[in-house]
Coordinates of C-alpha atoms in Angstrom, one line a residue:
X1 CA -7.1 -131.7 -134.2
X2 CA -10.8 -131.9 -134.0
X3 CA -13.0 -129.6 -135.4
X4 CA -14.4 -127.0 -133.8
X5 CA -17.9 -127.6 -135.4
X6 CA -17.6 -131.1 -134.4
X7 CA -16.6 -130.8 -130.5
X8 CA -18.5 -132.4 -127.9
X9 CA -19.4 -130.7 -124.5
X10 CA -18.9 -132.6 -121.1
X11 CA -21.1 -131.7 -118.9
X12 CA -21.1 -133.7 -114.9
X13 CA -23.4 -132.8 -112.6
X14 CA -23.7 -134.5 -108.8
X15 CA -26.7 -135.2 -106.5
X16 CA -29.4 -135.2 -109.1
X17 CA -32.9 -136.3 -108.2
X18 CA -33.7 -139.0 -111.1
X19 CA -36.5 -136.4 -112.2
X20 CA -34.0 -133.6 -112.4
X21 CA -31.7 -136.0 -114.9
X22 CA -33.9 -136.9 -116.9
X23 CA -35.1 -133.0 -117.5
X24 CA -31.3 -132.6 -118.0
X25 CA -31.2 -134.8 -120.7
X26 CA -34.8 -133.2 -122.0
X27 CA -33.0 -129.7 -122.5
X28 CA -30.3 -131.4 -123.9
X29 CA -32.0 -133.0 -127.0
X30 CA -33.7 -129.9 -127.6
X31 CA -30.5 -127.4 -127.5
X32 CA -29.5 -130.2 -130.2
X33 CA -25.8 -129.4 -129.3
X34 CA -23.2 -132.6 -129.3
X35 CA -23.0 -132.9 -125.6
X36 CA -21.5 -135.6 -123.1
X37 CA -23.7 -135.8 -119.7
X38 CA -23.3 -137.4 -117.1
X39 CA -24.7 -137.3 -113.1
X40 CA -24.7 -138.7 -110.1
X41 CA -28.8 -139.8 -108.6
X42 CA -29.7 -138.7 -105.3
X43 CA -32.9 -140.8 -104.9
X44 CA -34.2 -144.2 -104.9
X45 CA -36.8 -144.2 -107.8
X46 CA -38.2 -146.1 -110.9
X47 CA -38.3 -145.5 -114.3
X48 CA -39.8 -146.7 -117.4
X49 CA -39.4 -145.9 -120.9
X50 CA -42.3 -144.4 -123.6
X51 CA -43.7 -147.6 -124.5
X52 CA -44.7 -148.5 -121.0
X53 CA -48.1 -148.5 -120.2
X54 CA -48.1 -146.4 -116.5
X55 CA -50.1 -148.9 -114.9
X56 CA -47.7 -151.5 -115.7
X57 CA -47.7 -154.3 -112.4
X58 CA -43.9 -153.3 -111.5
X59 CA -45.0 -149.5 -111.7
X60 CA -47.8 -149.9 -109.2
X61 CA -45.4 -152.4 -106.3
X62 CA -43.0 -149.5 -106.5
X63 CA -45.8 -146.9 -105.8
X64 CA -46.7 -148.9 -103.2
X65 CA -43.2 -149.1 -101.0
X66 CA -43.9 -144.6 -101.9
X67 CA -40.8 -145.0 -104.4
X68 CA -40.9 -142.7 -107.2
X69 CA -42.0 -143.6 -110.4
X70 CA -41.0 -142.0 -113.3
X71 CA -41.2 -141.5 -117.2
X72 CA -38.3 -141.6 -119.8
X73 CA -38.4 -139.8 -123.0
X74 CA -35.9 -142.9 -124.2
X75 CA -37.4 -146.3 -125.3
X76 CA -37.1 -149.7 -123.1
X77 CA -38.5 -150.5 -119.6
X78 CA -38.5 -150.7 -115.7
X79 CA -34.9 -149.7 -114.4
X80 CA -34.5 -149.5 -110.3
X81 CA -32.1 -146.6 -109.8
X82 CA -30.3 -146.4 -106.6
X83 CA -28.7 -143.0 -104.6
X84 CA -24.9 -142.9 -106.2
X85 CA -25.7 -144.7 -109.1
X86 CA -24.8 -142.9 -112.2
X87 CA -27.3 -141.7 -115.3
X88 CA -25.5 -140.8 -118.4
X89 CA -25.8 -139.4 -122.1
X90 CA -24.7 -139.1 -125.4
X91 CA -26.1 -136.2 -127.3
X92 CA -25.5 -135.9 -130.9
X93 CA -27.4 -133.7 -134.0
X94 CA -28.7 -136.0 -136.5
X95 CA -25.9 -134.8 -139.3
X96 CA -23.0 -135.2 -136.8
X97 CA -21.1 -138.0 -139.2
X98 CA -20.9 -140.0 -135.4
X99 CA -24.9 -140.7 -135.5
X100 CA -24.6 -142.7 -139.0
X101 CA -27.5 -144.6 -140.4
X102 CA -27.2 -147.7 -138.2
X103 CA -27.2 -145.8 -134.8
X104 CA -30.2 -147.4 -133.5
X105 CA -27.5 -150.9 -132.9
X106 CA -24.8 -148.4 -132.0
X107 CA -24.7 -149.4 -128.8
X108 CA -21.6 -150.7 -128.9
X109 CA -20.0 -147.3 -130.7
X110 CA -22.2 -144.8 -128.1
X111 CA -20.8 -147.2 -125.4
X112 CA -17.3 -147.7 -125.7
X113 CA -16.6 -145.3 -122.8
X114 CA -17.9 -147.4 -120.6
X115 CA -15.8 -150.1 -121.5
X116 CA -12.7 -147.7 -121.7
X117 CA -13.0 -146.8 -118.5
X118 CA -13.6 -150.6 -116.8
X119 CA -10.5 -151.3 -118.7
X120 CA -8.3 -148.9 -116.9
X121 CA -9.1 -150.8 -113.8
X122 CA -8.6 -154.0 -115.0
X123 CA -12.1 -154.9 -115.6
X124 CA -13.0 -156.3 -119.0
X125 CA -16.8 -155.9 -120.1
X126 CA -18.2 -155.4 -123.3
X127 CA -21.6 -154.4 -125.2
X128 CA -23.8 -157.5 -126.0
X129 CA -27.0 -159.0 -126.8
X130 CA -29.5 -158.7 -123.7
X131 CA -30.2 -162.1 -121.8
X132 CA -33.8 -162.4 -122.5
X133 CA -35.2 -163.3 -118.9
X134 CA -37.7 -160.1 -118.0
X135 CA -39.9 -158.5 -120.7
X136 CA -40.5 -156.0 -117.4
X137 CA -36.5 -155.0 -116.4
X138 CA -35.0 -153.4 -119.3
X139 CA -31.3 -155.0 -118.5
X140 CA -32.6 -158.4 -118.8
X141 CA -35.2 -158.1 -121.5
X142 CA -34.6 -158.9 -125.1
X143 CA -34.1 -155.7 -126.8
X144 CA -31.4 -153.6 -127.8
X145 CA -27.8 -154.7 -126.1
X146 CA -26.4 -154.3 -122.5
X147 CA -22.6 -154.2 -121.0
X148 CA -22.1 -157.7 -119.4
X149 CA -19.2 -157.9 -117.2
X150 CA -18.3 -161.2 -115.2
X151 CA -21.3 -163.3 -117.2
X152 CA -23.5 -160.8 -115.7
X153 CA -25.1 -157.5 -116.7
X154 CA -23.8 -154.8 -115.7
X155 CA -25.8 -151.6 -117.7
X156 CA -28.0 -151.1 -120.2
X157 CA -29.4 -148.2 -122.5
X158 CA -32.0 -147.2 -125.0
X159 CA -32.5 -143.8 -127.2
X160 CA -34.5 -141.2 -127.9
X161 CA -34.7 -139.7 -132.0
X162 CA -35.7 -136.7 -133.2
X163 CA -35.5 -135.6 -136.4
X164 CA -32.8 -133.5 -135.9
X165 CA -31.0 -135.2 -132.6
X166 CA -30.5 -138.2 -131.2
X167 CA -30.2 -138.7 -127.3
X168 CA -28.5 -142.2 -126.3
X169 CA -28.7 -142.5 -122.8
X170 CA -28.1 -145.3 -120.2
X171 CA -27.8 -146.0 -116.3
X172 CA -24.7 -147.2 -115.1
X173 CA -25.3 -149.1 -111.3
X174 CA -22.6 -148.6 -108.2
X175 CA -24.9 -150.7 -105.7
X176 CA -27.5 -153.2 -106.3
X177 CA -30.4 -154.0 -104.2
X178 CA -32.0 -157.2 -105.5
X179 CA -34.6 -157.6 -103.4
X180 CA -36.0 -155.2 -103.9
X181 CA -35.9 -155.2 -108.1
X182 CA -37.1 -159.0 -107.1
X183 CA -40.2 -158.0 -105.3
X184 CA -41.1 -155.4 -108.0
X185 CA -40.5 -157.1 -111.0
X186 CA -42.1 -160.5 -109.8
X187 CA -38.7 -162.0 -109.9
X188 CA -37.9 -165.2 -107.5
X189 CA -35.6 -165.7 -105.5
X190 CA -33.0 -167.0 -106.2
X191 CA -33.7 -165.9 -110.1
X192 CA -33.5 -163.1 -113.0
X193 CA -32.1 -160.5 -110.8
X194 CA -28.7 -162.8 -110.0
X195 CA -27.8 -161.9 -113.5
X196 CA -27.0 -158.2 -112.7
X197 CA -23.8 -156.6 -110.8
X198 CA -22.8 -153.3 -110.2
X199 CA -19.7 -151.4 -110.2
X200 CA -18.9 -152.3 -106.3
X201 CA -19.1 -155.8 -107.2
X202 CA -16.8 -155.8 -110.3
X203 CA -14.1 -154.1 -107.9
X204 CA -14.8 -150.1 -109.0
X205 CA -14.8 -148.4 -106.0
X206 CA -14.3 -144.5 -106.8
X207 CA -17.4 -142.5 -105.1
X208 CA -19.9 -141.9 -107.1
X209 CA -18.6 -138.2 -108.3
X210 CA -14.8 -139.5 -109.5
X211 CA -15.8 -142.3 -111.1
X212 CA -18.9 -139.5 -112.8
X213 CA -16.2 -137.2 -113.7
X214 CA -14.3 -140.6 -115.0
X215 CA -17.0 -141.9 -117.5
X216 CA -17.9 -138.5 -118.7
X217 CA -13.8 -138.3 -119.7
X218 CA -13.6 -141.6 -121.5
X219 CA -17.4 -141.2 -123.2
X220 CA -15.7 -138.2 -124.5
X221 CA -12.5 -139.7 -125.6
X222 CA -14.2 -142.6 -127.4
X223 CA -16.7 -140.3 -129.4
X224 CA -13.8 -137.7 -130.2
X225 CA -10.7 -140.5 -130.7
X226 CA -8.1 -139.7 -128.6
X227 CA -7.0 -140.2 -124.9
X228 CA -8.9 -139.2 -122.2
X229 CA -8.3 -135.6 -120.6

């Protein structure tokens, strides 16, 4: 039985503006509380992670087509978000025994829900080193690791430390619109953005809200042992 002063709260929320999730996962870090999030997007935006200067080339195409452009508290850079795509957390305090000292390349470990829940449909993926082909698109730059499914990339994710919480957090795509992360990000065509896919493409098609509700179940699961509920 898990301990009660360990247990993690899942929390899914649907039709979130991009803004609204990330405030979500704001409030989050600072209640400090071990907490599972997970929500479906509303809105077709950009965002960009703290190290990102706001002037950045991709930032300012984006402001041009009027697409929202927005900060997150989390490290990395530029990710396209798309309506139905899914944004989702882990939150832990610092002490939790789950953090550990090497949770900065806990991707892997924060991730395996992802991967658990592929795997009930058949699909195989798994956490690995990035590709290396954008310094600009965070799933195809060289840091941290990303889920690659098929040979391709299928999500990435980056985190956020205080000194008494950590948020990992990460943005899981049901549609891709290449063209348009093309455009922005300076890509050609054909090029960088042929190395993604989506969850349509690997052959997941729940609606955004099930396969929400799914993720936030198996996230749980992995971080708590057992089965999903």
């Amino acid at each position: 039985m898990t301990n009660e002063s360990r247990s993690i709260e899942l929390v899914v929320e649907g039709g979130l503006g991009l803004e609204e999730g990330i405030r979500a996962q704001e409030r989050l870090l600072r209640a400090g509380r071990a907490t599972v999030h997970v929500a479906t997007l509303s809105d077709t935006a950009v965002s960009y992670g703290v190290g990102v200067r706001g002037t950045a080339p991709y930032l300012q195409r984006a402001r041009a087509d009027q697409v929202s452009v927005l900060r997150r508290p989390s490290g990395g850079s530029g990710l396209v978000h798309l309506p139905g795509d899914l944004l989702w957390s882990v939150v832990l305090p610092r002490a939790d025994p789950r953090v550990g000292p090497g949770f900065v390349r806990a991707y892997a470990r924060f991730g395996e829900g992802l991967v658990q829940m592929l795997a009930a449909r058949g699909v195989s993926a798994h956490w690995t080193a990035p590709p290396g082909l954008s310094d600009g698109y965070c799933p195809l730059s060289s840091r941290g690791q990303v889920l690659e499914c098929g040979g391709r990339v299928l999500a990435a994710a980056a985190q956020h430390a205080t000194g008494s919480t950590l948020l990992h957090s990460g943005a899981l795509s049901r549609t891709l619109d290449r063209p348009r992360i093309a455009r922005w990000f300076g890509f050609p065509e054909p090029g960088p953005a042929d190395s993604l896919t989506c969850l349509t493409e690997v052959g997941f098609s729940d609606g955004p809200e099930e396969t929400a509700r799914a993720l936030g179940r198996h996230l749980l699961a992995a971080l708590e042992g057992g089965a999903p509920r």
